[in-house]
Amino acid sequence: TIRTAVLQADWARVPQNSNGRTHGVCVAADGTVIVFAQCRDGILHYDQQGRLISRYGGDNWLGAHGLTYRSDREGEFLWLTDENSGLVAKTTLTGEILTEYKPPDESVSQTRDGTDSKDRPHFKPTWVADDPETGTTWVADGYGSSLIYRYDSTGRLVGSISGEESGTRFKCPHGIVVDEKSQLWIADRGNRRIAICNSDGICVQTMNDRCHSPCGFDLSDGLMGAEGDGGMAPEGLGGV
């Protein structure tokens, strides 16, 4: 059974110093709703009634562009990316940076359609997905090189994937998520497709007809949903 959502208008409002753009929402274990907004102190915590509880982040995340929630034995964490500064970090729910990944030296500047451009910054990350089973962390350079970088459990860069393994190079791999089988799901936005890679980064499946301009995913109770400019895939993407 595919879940349906009901819109609750004006549930909460983004602070006035925001440009109105948010790039990630998650719910913590205690029900706190965390929103990632492009503004100073743009990590926003709301209660279930939409009241703003706290906010933090300083000027670190003015280009907020990807929030991943992770809970394990050590606690609750957020993976955050900033498309302006290139900052990629794992933080606590109170904003303490625990792990920070530096921009890859070999990142090649490209436009969103995959062509070279000297005018764009080299590293413009859009999302992070980590795999607790393998210790791998994937970082999508969606607005930069259109590569997805792979880091090991020590934070060392060990490689990247380009999509060419599937016959088509990624064109703005915008959102990524790791499922319960350690498979990496990729919202290959510019190619209007979804790609699935195994834990080694080898593409095992592509879907070209499920979502228009996909940008992100939601994994819940074994079901994967894809979000895009044309909305969610109507039947979801099935079990994982």
Coordinates of N, CA and C in Angstrom, one line a residue:
T1 N 0.8 -1.2 0.0 CA 0.0 0.0 0.0 C 0.9 1.2 0.0
I2 N 0.6 2.1 -0.9 CA 1.4 3.4 -1.0 C 0.7 4.4 -0.2
R3 N 1.5 5.1 0.7 CA 1.0 6.1 1.6 C 0.6 7.4 0.8
T4 N -0.4 8.1 1.2 CA -0.7 9.3 0.6 C -0.5 10.4 1.7
A5 N -0.2 11.6 1.2 CA 0.0 12.8 2.1 C -1.1 13.8 1.9
V6 N -1.4 14.5 3.0 CA -2.5 15.5 3.0 C -1.8 16.8 3.3
L7 N -1.9 17.8 2.5 CA -1.3 19.1 2.7 C -2.0 19.9 3.8
Q8 N -1.1 20.3 4.7 CA -1.6 21.2 5.8 C -1.0 22.6 5.6
A9 N -1.7 23.5 5.0 CA -1.2 24.8 4.6 C -0.9 25.6 5.9
D10 N 0.2 26.4 5.7 CA 0.7 27.3 6.8 C 1.0 26.5 8.1
W11 N 1.5 25.3 8.0 CA 1.8 24.5 9.2 C 3.0 25.2 9.9
A12 N 3.9 25.7 9.2 CA 5.1 26.4 9.8 C 5.6 27.4 8.7
R13 N 6.3 28.4 9.2 CA 6.8 29.4 8.3 C 8.4 29.5 8.5
V14 N 9.0 29.6 7.3 CA 10.5 29.8 7.3 C 10.8 31.3 7.8
P15 N 11.8 31.5 8.6 CA 12.1 32.8 9.1 C 12.3 33.8 7.9
Q16 N 12.1 35.1 8.3 CA 12.0 36.1 7.3 C 13.4 36.4 6.6
N17 N 14.5 36.0 7.2 CA 15.8 36.2 6.6 C 16.1 35.2 5.6
S18 N 15.2 34.2 5.3 CA 15.5 33.2 4.3 C 15.0 33.6 3.0
N19 N 15.6 33.1 1.9 CA 15.2 33.4 0.6 C 14.0 32.5 0.2
G20 N 13.5 31.7 1.1 CA 12.3 30.8 0.9 C 12.7 29.5 0.3
R21 N 14.0 29.2 0.1 CA 14.4 27.9 -0.5 C 14.8 27.0 0.6
T22 N 14.2 25.8 0.7 CA 14.6 24.8 1.6 C 15.0 23.6 0.8
H23 N 16.0 22.8 1.3 CA 16.6 21.7 0.6 C 16.8 20.5 1.6
G24 N 15.7 20.1 2.2 CA 15.8 18.9 3.1 C 14.9 19.1 4.3
V25 N 14.2 18.0 4.6 CA 13.3 17.9 5.8 C 13.5 16.5 6.3
C26 N 13.6 16.4 7.6 CA 13.6 15.1 8.3 C 12.9 15.2 9.6
V27 N 12.6 14.0 10.2 CA 11.9 14.0 11.5 C 12.8 13.2 12.5
A28 N 13.2 13.8 13.6 CA 14.0 13.2 14.6 C 13.2 12.2 15.4
A29 N 13.9 11.4 16.2 CA 13.3 10.3 17.0 C 12.2 10.9 17.9
D30 N 12.4 12.1 18.4 CA 11.4 12.7 19.4 C 10.3 13.4 18.7
G31 N 10.2 13.3 17.3 CA 9.2 14.0 16.6 C 9.5 15.4 16.1
T32 N 10.7 15.9 16.5 CA 11.1 17.2 16.0 C 11.3 17.2 14.5
V33 N 10.7 18.2 13.8 CA 10.9 18.3 12.4 C 12.0 19.3 12.1
I34 N 13.0 18.8 11.3 CA 14.2 19.6 11.0 C 14.2 20.0 9.6
V35 N 14.3 21.3 9.3 CA 14.3 21.9 8.0 C 15.6 22.5 7.7
F36 N 16.1 22.3 6.5 CA 17.4 22.9 6.0 C 17.1 24.0 5.1
A37 N 17.3 25.3 5.5 CA 17.0 26.4 4.7 C 18.2 27.3 4.3
Q38 N 18.1 28.0 3.2 CA 19.2 28.8 2.7 C 19.2 30.2 3.4
C39 N 19.7 30.2 4.6 CA 19.8 31.5 5.3 C 20.7 31.3 6.5
R40 N 21.1 32.4 7.1 CA 21.9 32.4 8.3 C 21.1 31.6 9.4
D41 N 21.8 30.7 10.2 CA 21.1 29.9 11.2 C 19.9 29.2 10.5
G42 N 20.2 28.5 9.4 CA 19.2 27.9 8.6 C 18.8 26.5 8.9
I43 N 19.4 25.9 10.0 CA 19.0 24.6 10.4 C 17.9 24.8 11.4
L44 N 16.6 24.5 11.0 CA 15.5 25.0 11.8 C 14.8 23.7 12.4
H45 N 14.5 23.8 13.7 CA 13.8 22.8 14.5 C 12.4 23.2 14.8
Y46 N 11.4 22.4 14.4 CA 10.0 22.7 14.7 C 9.4 21.6 15.5
D47 N 8.4 21.9 16.3 CA 7.7 20.9 17.0 C 6.6 20.4 16.1
Q48 N 5.8 19.5 16.6 CA 4.7 18.9 15.7 C 3.6 19.8 15.3
Q49 N 3.5 20.9 16.1 CA 2.5 21.9 15.8 C 3.0 23.0 14.9
G50 N 4.3 22.9 14.5 CA 4.8 23.9 13.5 C 5.5 25.1 14.2
R51 N 5.7 25.0 15.5 CA 6.3 26.1 16.3 C 7.8 26.0 16.2
L52 N 8.5 27.1 15.9 CA 10.0 27.0 15.8 C 10.6 26.9 17.2
I53 N 11.4 25.8 17.4 CA 12.0 25.5 18.7 C 13.3 26.1 18.8
S54 N 14.1 25.9 17.8 CA 15.5 26.4 17.8 C 16.0 26.5 16.3
R55 N 17.1 27.3 16.2 CA 17.7 27.4 14.9 C 19.2 27.6 15.1
Y56 N 20.0 27.2 14.2 CA 21.5 27.3 14.3 C 22.2 27.1 13.0
G57 N 23.5 27.2 13.0 CA 24.2 27.0 11.7 C 25.1 28.2 11.3
G58 N 24.8 29.4 11.9 CA 25.6 30.5 11.5 C 25.6 30.8 10.0
D59 N 26.7 31.1 9.5 CA 26.8 31.3 8.0 C 27.4 30.1 7.3
N60 N 27.4 29.0 7.9 CA 28.0 27.8 7.3 C 27.2 27.2 6.2
W61 N 25.9 27.5 6.2 CA 25.0 26.8 5.2 C 24.1 27.7 4.4
L62 N 24.7 28.8 3.9 CA 23.9 29.8 3.2 C 23.5 29.2 1.8
G63 N 24.2 28.1 1.4 CA 23.8 27.4 0.1 C 23.3 26.0 0.5
A64 N 22.5 25.9 1.5 CA 22.0 24.6 2.0 C 21.4 23.8 0.8
H65 N 21.9 22.6 0.7 CA 21.4 21.8 -0.5 C 21.4 20.3 -0.3
G66 N 21.1 19.9 0.9 CA 21.0 18.4 1.0 C 21.1 18.0 2.5
L67 N 20.1 17.4 3.0 CA 20.0 17.0 4.4 C 19.7 15.5 4.4
T68 N 20.5 14.7 5.1 CA 20.3 13.3 5.3 C 20.3 13.0 6.8
Y69 N 19.3 12.4 7.3 CA 19.2 12.0 8.8 C 19.7 10.6 9.0
R70 N 20.5 10.4 10.0 CA 21.0 9.1 10.3 C 20.9 8.9 11.8
S71 N 20.4 7.7 12.2 CA 20.3 7.3 13.6 C 21.0 5.9 13.8
D72 N 21.9 5.8 14.8 CA 22.5 4.6 15.1 C 22.8 4.5 16.6
R73 N 23.6 3.5 17.0 CA 23.9 3.3 18.4 C 24.5 4.5 19.1
E74 N 25.2 5.3 18.4 CA 25.9 6.5 18.9 C 25.0 7.7 19.0
G75 N 23.8 7.7 18.4 CA 22.9 8.8 18.5 C 22.3 9.2 17.2
E76 N 21.9 10.4 17.1 CA 21.2 10.9 15.9 C 22.2 12.0 15.2
F77 N 22.2 11.9 13.9 CA 23.1 12.8 13.2 C 22.5 13.3 11.9
L78 N 23.1 14.4 11.4 CA 22.7 14.9 10.1 C 23.9 15.0 9.2
W79 N 23.7 14.6 7.9 CA 24.7 14.8 6.9 C 24.2 16.1 6.1
L80 N 25.0 17.1 5.9 CA 24.6 18.3 5.3 C 25.6 18.7 4.2
T81 N 25.1 19.3 3.1 CA 25.9 19.8 2.0 C 25.6 21.3 1.7
D82 N 26.5 22.0 1.3 CA 26.3 23.4 0.9 C 26.9 23.6 -0.5
E83 N 26.0 24.0 -1.4 CA 26.4 24.1 -2.8 C 27.3 25.3 -3.1
N84 N 27.2 26.3 -2.2 CA 28.0 27.5 -2.4 C 29.4 27.4 -1.9
S85 N 29.6 26.9 -0.7 CA 30.9 26.8 -0.1 C 31.6 25.4 -0.4
G86 N 30.8 24.4 -0.8 CA 31.3 23.1 -1.0 C 31.5 22.3 0.3
L87 N 31.0 22.8 1.4 CA 31.1 22.2 2.7 C 30.2 20.9 2.7
V88 N 30.8 19.8 3.1 CA 30.1 18.5 3.4 C 30.5 18.1 4.8
A89 N 29.5 17.9 5.6 CA 29.8 17.6 7.0 C 28.7 16.7 7.6
K90 N 29.2 15.9 8.6 CA 28.3 15.2 9.5 C 28.2 15.9 10.8
T91 N 27.0 16.2 11.3 CA 26.8 17.0 12.5 C 25.9 16.3 13.5
T92 N 25.9 16.8 14.7 CA 25.0 16.4 15.7 C 23.7 17.2 15.4
L93 N 22.6 16.8 16.2 CA 21.4 17.6 16.0 C 21.4 19.0 16.6
T94 N 22.5 19.3 17.3 CA 22.7 20.6 17.9 C 23.7 21.4 17.1
G95 N 24.2 20.9 15.9 CA 25.0 21.6 15.0 C 26.5 21.4 15.2
E96 N 27.0 20.6 16.1 CA 28.4 20.3 16.2 C 28.9 19.5 15.0
I97 N 29.9 20.0 14.3 CA 30.5 19.3 13.2 C 31.4 18.2 13.7
L98 N 31.1 16.9 13.3 CA 31.8 15.8 13.7 C 32.8 15.3 12.6
T99 N 32.4 15.4 11.4 CA 33.2 15.0 10.3 C 33.0 16.0 9.2
E100 N 34.1 16.4 8.5 CA 34.0 17.3 7.4 C 34.8 16.7 6.2
Y101 N 34.3 16.7 5.1 CA 35.0 16.3 3.9 C 35.4 17.4 3.0
K102 N 36.6 17.4 2.6 CA 37.2 18.5 1.8 C 36.8 18.3 0.3
P103 N 36.7 19.3 -0.5 CA 36.5 19.1 -1.9 C 37.5 18.3 -2.6
P104 N 37.1 17.3 -3.4 CA 38.1 16.5 -4.2 C 38.9 17.4 -5.1
D105 N 40.2 17.1 -5.1 CA 41.1 17.9 -6.0 C 40.8 17.7 -7.4
E106 N 40.3 16.5 -7.8 CA 40.2 16.3 -9.3 C 38.8 16.7 -9.8
S107 N 38.0 17.3 -9.0 CA 36.6 17.7 -9.4 C 36.7 18.6 -10.6
V108 N 36.0 18.2 -11.7 CA 36.1 19.0 -12.9 C 34.8 19.8 -13.1
S109 N 35.0 21.1 -13.4 CA 33.8 22.0 -13.5 C 33.0 21.7 -14.7
Q110 N 31.7 21.6 -14.5 CA 30.8 21.3 -15.6 C 29.5 22.1 -15.4
T111 N 28.8 22.3 -16.4 CA 27.4 22.9 -16.3 C 26.5 21.7 -16.0
R112 N 25.2 22.0 -15.7 CA 24.2 21.0 -15.4 C 23.9 20.1 -16.5
D113 N 24.2 20.5 -17.8 CA 24.0 19.6 -18.9 C 25.2 18.8 -19.3
G114 N 26.2 18.8 -18.4 CA 27.4 18.0 -18.6 C 28.5 18.5 -19.4
T115 N 28.3 19.8 -19.9 CA 29.4 20.4 -20.8 C 30.3 21.1 -19.9
D116 N 31.6 21.2 -20.3 CA 32.6 21.9 -19.5 C 32.3 23.4 -19.5
S117 N 32.6 24.0 -18.3 CA 32.5 25.5 -18.1 C 33.5 26.0 -17.1
K118 N 34.3 27.0 -17.5 CA 35.3 27.5 -16.7 C 34.7 28.5 -15.7
D119 N 33.4 28.8 -15.9 CA 32.8 29.9 -15.0 C 32.2 29.3 -13.8
R120 N 32.0 28.0 -13.7 CA 31.3 27.5 -12.5 C 32.3 27.0 -11.5
P121 N 32.0 27.1 -10.2 CA 32.9 26.6 -9.2 C 33.1 25.1 -9.4
H122 N 34.2 24.5 -8.9 CA 34.5 23.1 -9.2 C 33.6 22.2 -8.4
F123 N 33.4 22.4 -7.2 CA 32.7 21.5 -6.3 C 31.4 22.1 -5.8
K124 N 30.3 21.6 -6.2 CA 29.0 22.1 -5.8 C 28.1 20.9 -5.3
P125 N 28.4 20.3 -4.1 CA 27.7 19.1 -3.7 C 26.2 19.4 -3.4
T126 N 25.4 18.3 -3.7 CA 24.0 18.5 -3.5 C 23.4 17.5 -2.6
W127 N 24.1 16.4 -2.3 CA 23.5 15.4 -1.3 C 24.6 14.4 -0.9
V128 N 24.3 13.8 0.3 CA 25.2 12.8 0.9 C 24.3 11.5 1.2
A129 N 24.9 10.4 1.0 CA 24.3 9.1 1.5 C 25.3 8.2 2.1
D130 N 25.1 7.8 3.3 CA 26.1 6.9 3.9 C 25.5 5.5 4.1
D131 N 26.4 4.5 4.1 CA 26.0 3.1 4.2 C 26.6 2.6 5.5
P132 N 25.8 2.4 6.6 CA 26.4 1.9 7.8 C 26.9 0.5 7.8
E133 N 26.4 -0.3 6.8 CA 26.9 -1.7 6.6 C 28.3 -1.8 6.1
T134 N 28.7 -0.9 5.1 CA 30.0 -1.0 4.5 C 30.9 0.1 5.0
G135 N 30.3 1.2 5.6 CA 31.2 2.3 6.0 C 31.4 3.3 4.9
T136 N 30.8 3.1 3.8 CA 31.0 4.0 2.6 C 30.1 5.2 2.7
T137 N 30.6 6.3 2.4 CA 29.9 7.6 2.3 C 30.0 8.1 0.8
W138 N 28.8 8.3 0.2 CA 28.7 8.8 -1.2 C 28.4 10.3 -1.1
V139 N 29.0 11.1 -1.9 CA 28.8 12.5 -2.0 C 28.5 12.9 -3.5
A140 N 27.3 13.4 -3.7 CA 26.9 13.7 -5.1 C 27.3 15.2 -5.4
D141 N 28.2 15.3 -6.4 CA 28.6 16.7 -6.9 C 27.7 17.1 -8.0
G142 N 26.4 17.2 -7.7 CA 25.4 17.4 -8.7 C 25.5 18.6 -9.5
Y143 N 25.8 19.7 -8.9 CA 25.9 21.0 -9.7 C 27.4 21.3 -10.1
G144 N 28.3 20.4 -9.8 CA 29.7 20.6 -10.2 C 30.1 19.7 -11.3
S145 N 30.8 18.6 -10.9 CA 31.4 17.7 -11.9 C 30.4 16.7 -12.4
S146 N 29.2 16.6 -11.8 CA 28.2 15.5 -12.1 C 28.8 14.1 -11.8
L147 N 29.7 14.1 -10.9 CA 30.3 12.8 -10.4 C 29.7 12.5 -9.0
I148 N 29.8 11.3 -8.6 CA 29.4 10.9 -7.2 C 30.7 10.3 -6.6
Y149 N 31.2 11.0 -5.6 CA 32.4 10.6 -4.9 C 32.2 9.6 -3.8
R150 N 33.2 8.7 -3.7 CA 33.1 7.6 -2.7 C 34.2 7.7 -1.7
Y151 N 33.8 7.8 -0.4 CA 34.7 7.9 0.7 C 34.6 6.6 1.6
D152 N 35.7 6.2 2.1 CA 35.7 5.0 3.0 C 35.4 5.4 4.4
S153 N 35.4 4.5 5.4 CA 34.9 4.7 6.7 C 35.9 5.7 7.5
T154 N 37.1 5.9 6.9 CA 38.0 6.9 7.6 C 37.9 8.3 7.0
G155 N 37.0 8.4 6.0 CA 36.9 9.7 5.3 C 37.8 9.9 4.2
R156 N 38.5 8.9 3.8 CA 39.4 9.0 2.6 C 38.7 8.8 1.3
L157 N 39.0 9.7 0.4 CA 38.4 9.6 -1.0 C 39.0 8.4 -1.7
V158 N 38.2 7.4 -2.1 CA 38.7 6.2 -2.7 C 38.3 6.1 -4.2
G159 N 37.4 7.0 -4.7 CA 37.1 6.9 -6.1 C 35.8 7.7 -6.4
S160 N 35.3 7.5 -7.6 CA 34.1 8.2 -8.0 C 33.4 7.4 -9.1
I161 N 32.2 7.6 -9.3 CA 31.4 7.0 -10.4 C 30.8 8.1 -11.2
S162 N 30.7 7.9 -12.5 CA 30.3 8.9 -13.5 C 29.0 8.5 -14.2
G163 N 28.5 7.3 -14.0 CA 27.3 6.9 -14.8 C 27.7 6.2 -16.1
E164 N 28.9 6.4 -16.6 CA 29.3 5.9 -17.8 C 29.2 4.3 -17.8
E165 N 29.3 3.8 -16.6 CA 29.2 2.3 -16.5 C 27.8 1.8 -17.0
S166 N 26.8 2.7 -16.9 CA 25.5 2.3 -17.4 C 25.3 2.7 -18.8
G167 N 26.3 3.3 -19.5 CA 26.1 3.7 -20.9 C 25.8 5.2 -21.0
T168 N 25.4 5.8 -19.9 CA 25.1 7.2 -20.0 C 25.7 8.0 -18.8
R169 N 26.5 9.0 -19.1 CA 27.1 9.8 -18.0 C 26.0 10.5 -17.2
F170 N 26.2 10.6 -15.9 CA 25.3 11.3 -15.1 C 25.2 12.8 -15.5
K171 N 24.1 13.4 -15.4 CA 23.9 14.8 -15.8 C 23.1 15.4 -14.6
C172 N 23.8 15.9 -13.7 CA 23.2 16.5 -12.4 C 22.6 15.3 -11.6
P173 N 23.5 14.5 -11.0 CA 23.0 13.5 -10.0 C 22.7 14.2 -8.7
H174 N 21.4 14.6 -8.6 CA 21.0 15.6 -7.6 C 20.9 15.0 -6.2
G175 N 20.0 14.0 -6.1 CA 19.8 13.4 -4.8 C 20.2 11.9 -4.8
I176 N 20.7 11.4 -3.6 CA 21.1 10.0 -3.5 C 20.6 9.5 -2.2
V177 N 20.5 8.2 -2.1 CA 20.1 7.5 -0.9 C 20.6 6.1 -1.0
V178 N 21.0 5.5 0.2 CA 21.4 4.1 0.2 C 20.2 3.3 0.9
D179 N 19.8 2.2 0.2 CA 18.7 1.4 0.7 C 19.2 0.3 1.7
E180 N 18.3 -0.6 2.1 CA 18.7 -1.6 3.1 C 19.5 -2.7 2.5
K181 N 19.7 -2.7 1.2 CA 20.6 -3.7 0.5 C 21.9 -3.1 0.1
S182 N 22.2 -1.9 0.7 CA 23.5 -1.2 0.4 C 23.5 -0.7 -1.1
Q183 N 22.4 -0.7 -1.7 CA 22.3 -0.1 -3.1 C 22.2 1.4 -3.1
L184 N 22.9 2.0 -4.0 CA 22.8 3.5 -4.1 C 21.8 3.9 -5.2
W185 N 20.8 4.6 -4.7 CA 19.8 5.2 -5.6 C 20.2 6.6 -6.0
I186 N 20.1 6.9 -7.3 CA 20.6 8.2 -7.8 C 19.5 8.9 -8.6
A187 N 19.2 10.1 -8.2 CA 18.2 10.9 -9.0 C 19.0 11.6 -10.0
D188 N 19.1 11.0 -11.2 CA 19.9 11.6 -12.3 C 19.1 12.6 -13.0
R189 N 19.1 13.8 -12.5 CA 18.1 14.8 -12.8 C 18.1 15.2 -14.3
G190 N 19.3 15.5 -14.8 CA 19.4 16.0 -16.2 C 19.1 15.0 -17.2
N191 N 19.3 13.7 -16.9 CA 18.9 12.6 -17.8 C 17.5 12.1 -17.6
R192 N 16.8 12.7 -16.6 CA 15.4 12.4 -16.3 C 15.2 10.9 -16.0
R193 N 16.1 10.4 -15.2 CA 16.1 8.9 -14.9 C 16.5 8.7 -13.5
I194 N 16.3 7.5 -13.0 CA 16.7 7.0 -11.7 C 17.7 5.8 -12.0
A195 N 18.9 5.9 -11.4 CA 19.9 4.8 -11.6 C 20.1 4.2 -10.2
I196 N 20.3 2.9 -10.2 CA 20.6 2.1 -9.0 C 21.9 1.4 -9.2
C197 N 22.9 1.6 -8.2 CA 24.2 1.0 -8.3 C 24.3 0.1 -7.1
N198 N 25.1 -0.9 -7.2 CA 25.4 -1.8 -6.1 C 26.4 -1.2 -5.2
S199 N 26.8 -1.8 -4.1 CA 27.7 -1.2 -3.1 C 29.1 -1.0 -3.7
D200 N 29.5 -1.5 -4.8 CA 30.7 -1.3 -5.5 C 30.6 -0.1 -6.5
G201 N 29.4 0.4 -6.6 CA 29.3 1.6 -7.6 C 29.0 1.1 -9.0
I202 N 28.6 -0.1 -9.2 CA 28.3 -0.6 -10.5 C 26.8 -0.5 -10.7
C203 N 26.4 0.1 -11.8 CA 25.0 0.3 -12.1 C 24.4 -1.0 -12.4
V204 N 23.3 -1.3 -11.8 CA 22.5 -2.6 -12.0 C 21.2 -2.4 -12.5
Q205 N 20.7 -1.1 -12.5 CA 19.3 -0.9 -13.0 C 19.1 0.6 -13.3
T206 N 18.4 0.9 -14.3 CA 18.0 2.3 -14.6 C 16.5 2.3 -14.9
M207 N 15.8 3.4 -14.5 CA 14.4 3.6 -14.7 C 14.2 5.0 -15.4
N208 N 13.7 5.0 -16.6 CA 13.6 6.2 -17.4 C 12.2 6.7 -17.5
D209 N 11.2 6.0 -16.9 CA 9.8 6.4 -17.1 C 9.0 6.5 -15.8
R210 N 9.7 6.7 -14.7 CA 9.0 6.7 -13.4 C 8.9 8.1 -12.8
C211 N 9.7 9.1 -13.2 CA 9.7 10.4 -12.6 C 10.3 11.4 -13.5
H212 N 9.7 12.5 -13.7 CA 10.2 13.6 -14.5 C 11.2 14.4 -13.7
S213 N 12.4 14.6 -14.2 CA 13.4 15.4 -13.5 C 13.5 15.1 -12.0
P214 N 13.9 13.9 -11.7 CA 13.9 13.5 -10.2 C 15.0 14.3 -9.5
C215 N 14.7 14.6 -8.2 CA 15.7 15.4 -7.4 C 16.0 14.7 -6.1
G216 N 15.2 13.8 -5.6 CA 15.4 13.3 -4.3 C 14.6 12.0 -4.0
F217 N 14.8 11.4 -2.8 CA 14.2 10.2 -2.5 C 13.7 10.2 -1.0
D218 N 12.7 9.3 -0.8 CA 12.3 9.1 0.6 C 12.1 7.6 0.8
L219 N 12.9 7.0 1.8 CA 12.8 5.6 2.0 C 12.1 5.4 3.4
S220 N 11.0 4.6 3.4 CA 10.3 4.4 4.6 C 9.6 3.0 4.5
D221 N 9.9 2.2 5.6 CA 9.2 0.9 5.7 C 9.4 0.1 4.4
G222 N 10.6 0.1 3.9 CA 10.9 -0.7 2.7 C 10.4 -0.2 1.4
L223 N 9.8 1.0 1.4 CA 9.3 1.6 0.2 C 10.1 2.8 -0.2
M224 N 10.4 2.9 -1.5 CA 11.2 4.1 -1.9 C 10.3 5.0 -2.8
G225 N 10.3 6.2 -2.5 CA 9.5 7.2 -3.3 C 10.5 8.2 -3.9
A226 N 10.3 8.7 -5.1 CA 11.1 9.6 -5.7 C 10.4 10.9 -5.9
E227 N 11.0 12.0 -5.6 CA 10.5 13.4 -5.8 C 11.1 14.1 -6.9
G228 N 10.3 14.8 -7.7 CA 10.9 15.5 -8.9 C 10.0 16.7 -9.2
D229 N 10.5 17.5 -10.2 CA 9.7 18.6 -10.6 C 8.3 18.3 -11.1
G230 N 8.2 17.1 -11.5 CA 6.8 16.6 -12.0 C 6.1 15.9 -10.9
G231 N 6.6 15.9 -9.6 CA 5.9 15.2 -8.5 C 6.5 13.9 -8.2
M232 N 5.9 13.2 -7.2 CA 6.3 11.9 -6.9 C 5.9 10.9 -8.0
A233 N 6.7 9.8 -8.1 CA 6.2 8.7 -9.0 C 4.9 8.2 -8.4
P234 N 3.8 8.2 -9.2 CA 2.5 7.9 -8.7 C 2.3 6.6 -8.0
E235 N 3.1 5.6 -8.4 CA 2.9 4.3 -7.8 C 4.1 4.0 -6.8
G236 N 4.9 5.0 -6.6 CA 6.1 4.8 -5.8 C 7.1 3.9 -6.7
L237 N 8.2 3.5 -6.1 CA 9.2 2.8 -6.8 C 9.3 1.3 -6.3
G238 N 8.3 0.9 -5.4 CA 8.3 -0.4 -5.0 C 9.2 -0.7 -3.8
G239 N 9.2 -2.0 -3.4 CA 10.0 -2.4 -2.2 C 11.5 -2.4 -2.6
V240 N 12.3 -2.3 -1.5 CA 13.7 -2.4 -1.7 C 14.3 -3.5 -0.8

